[in-house]
mmCIF file of C-alpha atoms in Angstrom:
data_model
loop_
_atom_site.group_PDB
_atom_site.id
_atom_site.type_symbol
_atom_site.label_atom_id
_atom_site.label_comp_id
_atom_site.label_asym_id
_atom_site.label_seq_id
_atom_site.Cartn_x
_atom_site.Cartn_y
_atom_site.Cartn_z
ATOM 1 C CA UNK T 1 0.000 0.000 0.000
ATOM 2 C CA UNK T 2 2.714 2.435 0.658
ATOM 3 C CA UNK T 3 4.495 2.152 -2.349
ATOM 4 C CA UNK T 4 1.372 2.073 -4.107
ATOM 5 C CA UNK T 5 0.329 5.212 -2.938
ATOM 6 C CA UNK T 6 3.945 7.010 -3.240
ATOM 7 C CA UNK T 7 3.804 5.581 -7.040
ATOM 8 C CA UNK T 8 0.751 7.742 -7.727
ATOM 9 C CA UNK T 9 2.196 10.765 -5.996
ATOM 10 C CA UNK T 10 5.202 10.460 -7.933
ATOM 11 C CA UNK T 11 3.030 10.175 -10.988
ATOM 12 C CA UNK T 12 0.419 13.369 -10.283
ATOM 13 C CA UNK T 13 3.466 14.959 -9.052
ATOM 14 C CA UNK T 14 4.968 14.127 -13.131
ATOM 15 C CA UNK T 15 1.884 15.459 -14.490
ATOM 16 C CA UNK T 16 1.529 18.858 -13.002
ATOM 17 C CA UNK T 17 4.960 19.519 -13.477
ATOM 18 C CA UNK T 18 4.825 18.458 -17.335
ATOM 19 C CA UNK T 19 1.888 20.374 -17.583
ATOM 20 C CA UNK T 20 3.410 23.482 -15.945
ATOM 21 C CA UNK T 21 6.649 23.192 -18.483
ATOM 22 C CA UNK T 22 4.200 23.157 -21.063
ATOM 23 C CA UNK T 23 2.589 26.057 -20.229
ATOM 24 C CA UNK T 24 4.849 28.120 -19.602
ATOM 25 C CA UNK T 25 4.291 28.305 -15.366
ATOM 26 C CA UNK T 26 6.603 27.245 -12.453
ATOM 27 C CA UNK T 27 6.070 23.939 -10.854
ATOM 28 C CA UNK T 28 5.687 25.904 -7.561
ATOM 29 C CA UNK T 29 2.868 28.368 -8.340
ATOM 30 C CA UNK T 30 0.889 24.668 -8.289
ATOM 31 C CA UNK T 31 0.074 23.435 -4.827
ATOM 32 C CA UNK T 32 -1.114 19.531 -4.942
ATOM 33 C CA UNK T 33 -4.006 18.819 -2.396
ATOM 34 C CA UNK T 34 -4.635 15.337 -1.210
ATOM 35 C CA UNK T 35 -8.454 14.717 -1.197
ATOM 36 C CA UNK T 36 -8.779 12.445 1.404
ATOM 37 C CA UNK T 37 -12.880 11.823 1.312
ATOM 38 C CA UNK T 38 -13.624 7.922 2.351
ATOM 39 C CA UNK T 39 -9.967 7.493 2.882
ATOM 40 C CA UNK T 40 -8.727 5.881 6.271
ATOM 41 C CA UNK T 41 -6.178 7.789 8.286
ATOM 42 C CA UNK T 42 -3.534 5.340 8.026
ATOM 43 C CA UNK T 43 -3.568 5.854 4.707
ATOM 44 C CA UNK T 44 -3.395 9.298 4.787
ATOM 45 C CA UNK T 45 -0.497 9.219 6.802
ATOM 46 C CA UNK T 46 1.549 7.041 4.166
ATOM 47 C CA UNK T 47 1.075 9.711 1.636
ATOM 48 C CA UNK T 48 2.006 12.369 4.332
ATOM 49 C CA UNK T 49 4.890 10.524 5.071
ATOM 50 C CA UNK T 50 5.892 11.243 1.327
ATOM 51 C CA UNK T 51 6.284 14.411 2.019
ATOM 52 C CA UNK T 52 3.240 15.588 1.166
ATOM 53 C CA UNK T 53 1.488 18.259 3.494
ATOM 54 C CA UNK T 54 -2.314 19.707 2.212
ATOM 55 C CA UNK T 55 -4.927 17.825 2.485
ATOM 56 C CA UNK T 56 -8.408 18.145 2.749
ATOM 57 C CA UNK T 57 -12.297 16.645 3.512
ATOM 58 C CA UNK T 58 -15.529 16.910 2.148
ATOM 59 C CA UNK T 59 -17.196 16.081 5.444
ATOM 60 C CA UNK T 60 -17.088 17.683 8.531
ATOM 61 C CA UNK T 61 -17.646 14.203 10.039
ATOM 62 C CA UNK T 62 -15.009 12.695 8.644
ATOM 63 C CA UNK T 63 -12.769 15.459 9.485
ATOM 64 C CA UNK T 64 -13.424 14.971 13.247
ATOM 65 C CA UNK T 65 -13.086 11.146 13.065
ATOM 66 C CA UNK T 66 -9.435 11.103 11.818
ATOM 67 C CA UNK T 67 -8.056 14.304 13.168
ATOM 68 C CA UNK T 68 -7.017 12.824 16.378
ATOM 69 C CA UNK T 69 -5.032 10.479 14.513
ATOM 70 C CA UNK T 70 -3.392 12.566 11.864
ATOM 71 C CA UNK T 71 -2.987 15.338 14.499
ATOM 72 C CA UNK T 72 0.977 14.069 15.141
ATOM 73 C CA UNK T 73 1.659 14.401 11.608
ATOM 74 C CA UNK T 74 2.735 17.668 10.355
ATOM 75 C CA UNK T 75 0.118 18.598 7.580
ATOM 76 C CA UNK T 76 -2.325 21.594 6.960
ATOM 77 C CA UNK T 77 -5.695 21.360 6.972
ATOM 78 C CA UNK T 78 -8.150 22.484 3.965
ATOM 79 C CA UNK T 79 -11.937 22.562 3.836
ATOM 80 C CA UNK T 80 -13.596 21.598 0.422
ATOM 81 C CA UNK T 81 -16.990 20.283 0.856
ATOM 82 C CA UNK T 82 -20.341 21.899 1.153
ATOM 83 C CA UNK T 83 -20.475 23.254 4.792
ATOM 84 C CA UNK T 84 -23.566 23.506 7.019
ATOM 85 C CA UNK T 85 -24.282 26.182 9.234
ATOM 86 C CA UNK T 86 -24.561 23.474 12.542
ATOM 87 C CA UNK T 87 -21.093 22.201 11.578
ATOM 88 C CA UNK T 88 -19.510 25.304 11.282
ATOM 89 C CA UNK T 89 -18.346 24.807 15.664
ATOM 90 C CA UNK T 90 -17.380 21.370 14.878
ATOM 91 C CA UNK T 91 -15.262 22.338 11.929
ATOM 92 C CA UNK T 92 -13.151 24.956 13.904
ATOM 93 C CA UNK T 93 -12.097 22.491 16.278
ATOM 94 C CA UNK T 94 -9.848 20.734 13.845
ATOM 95 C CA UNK T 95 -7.590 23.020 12.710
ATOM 96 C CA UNK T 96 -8.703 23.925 9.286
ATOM 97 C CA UNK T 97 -6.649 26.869 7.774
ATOM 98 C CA UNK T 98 -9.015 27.201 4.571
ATOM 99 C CA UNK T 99 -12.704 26.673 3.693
ATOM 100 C CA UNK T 100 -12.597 26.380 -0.209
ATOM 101 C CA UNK T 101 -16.720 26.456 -0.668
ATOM 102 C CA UNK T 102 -18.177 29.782 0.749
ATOM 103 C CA UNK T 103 -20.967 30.533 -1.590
ATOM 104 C CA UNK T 104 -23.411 31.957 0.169
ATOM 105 C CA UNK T 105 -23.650 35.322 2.891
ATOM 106 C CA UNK T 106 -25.644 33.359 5.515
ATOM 107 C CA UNK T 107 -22.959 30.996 5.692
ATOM 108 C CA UNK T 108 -20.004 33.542 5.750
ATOM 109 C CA UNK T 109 -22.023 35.545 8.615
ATOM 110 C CA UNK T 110 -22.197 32.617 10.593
ATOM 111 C CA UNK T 111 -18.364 31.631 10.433
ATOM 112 C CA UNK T 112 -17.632 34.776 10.845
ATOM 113 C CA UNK T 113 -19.821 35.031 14.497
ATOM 114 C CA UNK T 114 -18.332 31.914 15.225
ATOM 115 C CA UNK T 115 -14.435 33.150 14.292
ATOM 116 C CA UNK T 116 -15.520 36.222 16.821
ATOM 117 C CA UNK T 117 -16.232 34.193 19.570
ATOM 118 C CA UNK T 118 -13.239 32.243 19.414
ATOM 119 C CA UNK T 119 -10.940 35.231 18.502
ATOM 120 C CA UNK T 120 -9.887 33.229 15.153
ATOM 121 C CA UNK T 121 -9.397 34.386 11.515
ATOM 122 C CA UNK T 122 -10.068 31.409 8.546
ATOM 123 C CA UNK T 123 -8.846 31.786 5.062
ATOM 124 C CA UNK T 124 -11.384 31.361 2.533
ATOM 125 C CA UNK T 125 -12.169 30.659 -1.409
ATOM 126 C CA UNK T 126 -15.222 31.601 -2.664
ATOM 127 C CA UNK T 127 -16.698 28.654 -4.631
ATOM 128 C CA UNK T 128 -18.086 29.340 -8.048
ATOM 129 C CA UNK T 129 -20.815 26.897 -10.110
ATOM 130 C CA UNK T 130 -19.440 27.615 -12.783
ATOM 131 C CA UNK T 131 -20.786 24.363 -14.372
ATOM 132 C CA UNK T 132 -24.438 26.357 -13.967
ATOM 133 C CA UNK T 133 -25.372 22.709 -12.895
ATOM 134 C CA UNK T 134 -27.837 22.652 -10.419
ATOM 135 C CA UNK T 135 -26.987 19.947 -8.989
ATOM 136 C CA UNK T 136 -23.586 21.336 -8.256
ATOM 137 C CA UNK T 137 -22.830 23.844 -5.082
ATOM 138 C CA UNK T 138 -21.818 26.928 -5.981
ATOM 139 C CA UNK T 139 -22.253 31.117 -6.159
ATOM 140 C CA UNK T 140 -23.724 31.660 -9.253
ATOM 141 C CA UNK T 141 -20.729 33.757 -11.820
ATOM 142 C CA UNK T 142 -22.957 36.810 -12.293
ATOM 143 C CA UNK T 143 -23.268 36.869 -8.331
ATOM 144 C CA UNK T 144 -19.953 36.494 -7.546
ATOM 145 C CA UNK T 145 -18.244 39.867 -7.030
ATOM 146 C CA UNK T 146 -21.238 41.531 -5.252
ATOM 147 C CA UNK T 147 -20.494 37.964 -2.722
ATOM 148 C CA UNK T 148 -17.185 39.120 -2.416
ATOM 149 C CA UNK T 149 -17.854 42.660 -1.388
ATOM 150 C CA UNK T 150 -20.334 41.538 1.131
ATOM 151 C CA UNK T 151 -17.791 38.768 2.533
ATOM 152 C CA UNK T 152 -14.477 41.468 2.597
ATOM 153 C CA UNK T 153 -16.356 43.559 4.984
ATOM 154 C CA UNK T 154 -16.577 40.376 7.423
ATOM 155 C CA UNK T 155 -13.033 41.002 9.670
ATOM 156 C CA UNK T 156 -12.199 37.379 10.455
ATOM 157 C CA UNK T 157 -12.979 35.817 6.778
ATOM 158 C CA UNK T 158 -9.449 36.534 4.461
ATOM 159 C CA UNK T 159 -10.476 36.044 1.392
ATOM 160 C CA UNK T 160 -7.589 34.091 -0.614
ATOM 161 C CA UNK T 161 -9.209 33.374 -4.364
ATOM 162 C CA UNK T 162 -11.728 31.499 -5.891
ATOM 163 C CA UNK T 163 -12.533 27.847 -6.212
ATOM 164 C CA UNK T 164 -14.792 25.562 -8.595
ATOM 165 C CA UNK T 165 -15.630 22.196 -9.805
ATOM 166 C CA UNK T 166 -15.139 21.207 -13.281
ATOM 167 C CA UNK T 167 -18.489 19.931 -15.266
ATOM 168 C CA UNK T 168 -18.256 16.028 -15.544
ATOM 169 C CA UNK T 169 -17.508 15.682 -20.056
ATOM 170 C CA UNK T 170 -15.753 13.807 -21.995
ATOM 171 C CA UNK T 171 -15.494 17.231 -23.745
ATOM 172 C CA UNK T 172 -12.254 18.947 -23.263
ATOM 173 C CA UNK T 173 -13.476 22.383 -24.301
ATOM 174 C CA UNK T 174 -16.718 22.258 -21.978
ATOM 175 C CA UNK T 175 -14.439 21.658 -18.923
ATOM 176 C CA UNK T 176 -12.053 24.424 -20.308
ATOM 177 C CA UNK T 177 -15.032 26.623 -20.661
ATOM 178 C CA UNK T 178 -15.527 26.467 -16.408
ATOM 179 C CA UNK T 179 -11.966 26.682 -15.895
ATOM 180 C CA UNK T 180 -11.413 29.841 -18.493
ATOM 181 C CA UNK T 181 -14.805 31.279 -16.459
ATOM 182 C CA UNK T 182 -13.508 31.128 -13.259
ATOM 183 C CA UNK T 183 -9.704 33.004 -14.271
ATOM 184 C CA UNK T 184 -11.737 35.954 -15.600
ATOM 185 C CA UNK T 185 -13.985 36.384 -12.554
ATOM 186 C CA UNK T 186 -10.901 36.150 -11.161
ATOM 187 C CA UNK T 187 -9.270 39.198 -13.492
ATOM 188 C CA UNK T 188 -12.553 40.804 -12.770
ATOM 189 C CA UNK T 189 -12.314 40.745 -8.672
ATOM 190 C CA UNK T 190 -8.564 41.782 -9.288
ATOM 191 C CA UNK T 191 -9.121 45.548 -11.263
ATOM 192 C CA UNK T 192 -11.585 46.208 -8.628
ATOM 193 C CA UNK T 193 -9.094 46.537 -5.764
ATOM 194 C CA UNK T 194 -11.459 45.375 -2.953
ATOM 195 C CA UNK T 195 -9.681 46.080 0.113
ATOM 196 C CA UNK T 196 -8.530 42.994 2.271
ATOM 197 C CA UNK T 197 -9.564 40.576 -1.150
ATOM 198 C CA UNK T 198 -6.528 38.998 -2.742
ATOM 199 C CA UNK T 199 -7.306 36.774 -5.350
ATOM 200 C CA UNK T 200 -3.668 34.865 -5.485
ATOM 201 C CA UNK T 201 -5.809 30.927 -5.322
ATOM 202 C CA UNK T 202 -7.784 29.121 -8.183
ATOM 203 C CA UNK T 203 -8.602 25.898 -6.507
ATOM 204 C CA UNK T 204 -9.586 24.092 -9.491
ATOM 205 C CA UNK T 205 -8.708 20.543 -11.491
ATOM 206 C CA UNK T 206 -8.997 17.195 -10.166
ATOM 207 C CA UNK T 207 -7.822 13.771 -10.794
ATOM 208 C CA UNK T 208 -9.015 13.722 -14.601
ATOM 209 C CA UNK T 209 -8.538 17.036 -15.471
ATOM 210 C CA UNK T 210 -6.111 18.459 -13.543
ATOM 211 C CA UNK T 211 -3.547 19.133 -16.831
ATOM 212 C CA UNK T 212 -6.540 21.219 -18.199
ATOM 213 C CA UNK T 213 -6.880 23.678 -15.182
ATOM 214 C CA UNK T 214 -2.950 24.526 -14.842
ATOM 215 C CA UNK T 215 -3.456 25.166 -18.110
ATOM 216 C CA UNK T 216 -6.350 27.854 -17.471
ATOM 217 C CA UNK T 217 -4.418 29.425 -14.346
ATOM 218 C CA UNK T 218 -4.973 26.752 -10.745
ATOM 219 C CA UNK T 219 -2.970 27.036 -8.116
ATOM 220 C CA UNK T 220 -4.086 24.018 -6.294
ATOM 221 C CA UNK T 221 -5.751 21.022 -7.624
ATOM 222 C CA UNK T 222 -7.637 18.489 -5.448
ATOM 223 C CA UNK T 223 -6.464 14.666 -6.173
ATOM 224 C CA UNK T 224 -8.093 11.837 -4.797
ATOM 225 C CA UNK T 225 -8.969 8.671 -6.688
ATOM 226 C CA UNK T 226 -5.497 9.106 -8.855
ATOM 227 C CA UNK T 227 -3.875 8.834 -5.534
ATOM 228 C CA UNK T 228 -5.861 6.360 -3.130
ATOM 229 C CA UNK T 229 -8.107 4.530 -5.519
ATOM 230 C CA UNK T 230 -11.774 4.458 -6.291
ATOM 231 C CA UNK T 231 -13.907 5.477 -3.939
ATOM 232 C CA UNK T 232 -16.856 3.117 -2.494
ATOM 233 C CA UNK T 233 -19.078 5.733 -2.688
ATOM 234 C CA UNK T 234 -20.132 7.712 -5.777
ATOM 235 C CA UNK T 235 -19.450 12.028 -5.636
ATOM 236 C CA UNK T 236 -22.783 12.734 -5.604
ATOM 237 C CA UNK T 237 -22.769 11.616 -2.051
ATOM 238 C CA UNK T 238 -20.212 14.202 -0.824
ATOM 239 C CA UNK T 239 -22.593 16.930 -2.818
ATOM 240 C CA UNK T 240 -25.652 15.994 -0.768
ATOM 241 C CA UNK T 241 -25.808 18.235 2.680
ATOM 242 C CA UNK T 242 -28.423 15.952 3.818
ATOM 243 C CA UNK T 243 -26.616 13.326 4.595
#
């Protein structure tokens, strides 16, 4: 198992920095996260043991049950799942450095209570449906900047970049399309100058179309399945907040 999952580091790892060379962007700009949904600790711990450090859950739940575990291994916590308001307490007891999937003001207004009360700060993406799928999470584009202004006035929320999830095609140019969408609200946030907003993140690309997004501009891209294996459970199950 441990060479099995170092393999497939190695070989992500191979792929983002072919992809970079190609073009025309520096390996580092290009943070690789480690999507750990379904996956057991242990196993976790062999790929941090690579020397890898991000990772992240989709589940709040999840997040809980293995953070005692990983908690002796150095490693930085990322958010990337839908969050519920009830979970938000939960969530900031397990040292999570960056929610990727704010999309909505009730949400960041809640955190942001929370982050009072505790006398915390969280970095945060905003995360975009680009897709327009509705079955996907997700600030609608057109929404997006006035989001932004609203969230920037919140004190504790820092407000790092944007994130989205690629539409599900065998069409190279229709994933491209969400990718390309995302840079220019990106360009967009950027000539506006919003005070306390930087927009230095694009938390896009995953296991199958990870060379696309460096391509179109990410900064971090969220591997799972090309790193642990297939999942037992399909995605639309981490999509679902009522479960």
């Amino acid at each position: 198992m441990h060479e099995f999952i170092a393999e497939n580091i190695q070989v992500i790892q191979q792929r983002i920095d072919e992809t970079c060379k190609a073009s025309r962007r520096d390996p580092r700009e290009v943070k690789l996260l480690l999507a750990t949904k379904t996956v057991p600790a242990e196993r976790i711990e062999i790929a941090l043991q690579t020397g890898q450090t991000l990772i992240a859950e989709n589940k709040v739940q999840e997040l809980k049950d293995k953070f005692e575990y990983l908690n002796a291994v150095p490693h930085v916590n990322h958010f990337i799942g839908h969050l519920q308001t009830n979970k938000i307490k939960d969530l900031l007891k397990c040292n999570v450095s960056c929610i990727h999937s704010i999309d909505r003001i009730d949400l960041a207004e809640k955190l942001h209570q929370r982050l009072l009360k505790e006398d915390k700060t969280m970095e945060v993406l905003i995360q975009v449906n680009t897709s327009f799928e509705e079955s996907k999470y997700g600030a609608a584009p057109e929404e997006v900047i006035s989001l932004v202004q609203q969230i920037a006035t919140l004190s504790t929320l820092k407000i790092k970049g944007l994130m989205t999830i690629g539409i599900l095609s065998a069409e190279a140019e229709q994933v491209r399309a969400c990718f390309q969408l995302l840079k220019h609200i990106q360009r967009q946030i950027i000539a506006l100058a919003i005070p306390d907003v930087s927009m230095q993140e694009l938390s896009m690309g995953m296991s199958g179309d990870l060379e696309i997004a460096i391509a179109e501009g990410a900064t971090i891209v969220r591997v799972g399945t090309a790193i642990f294996g297939r999942r037992p459970t399909p995605d639309s199950y981490y999509w679902n907040e009522n479960l």
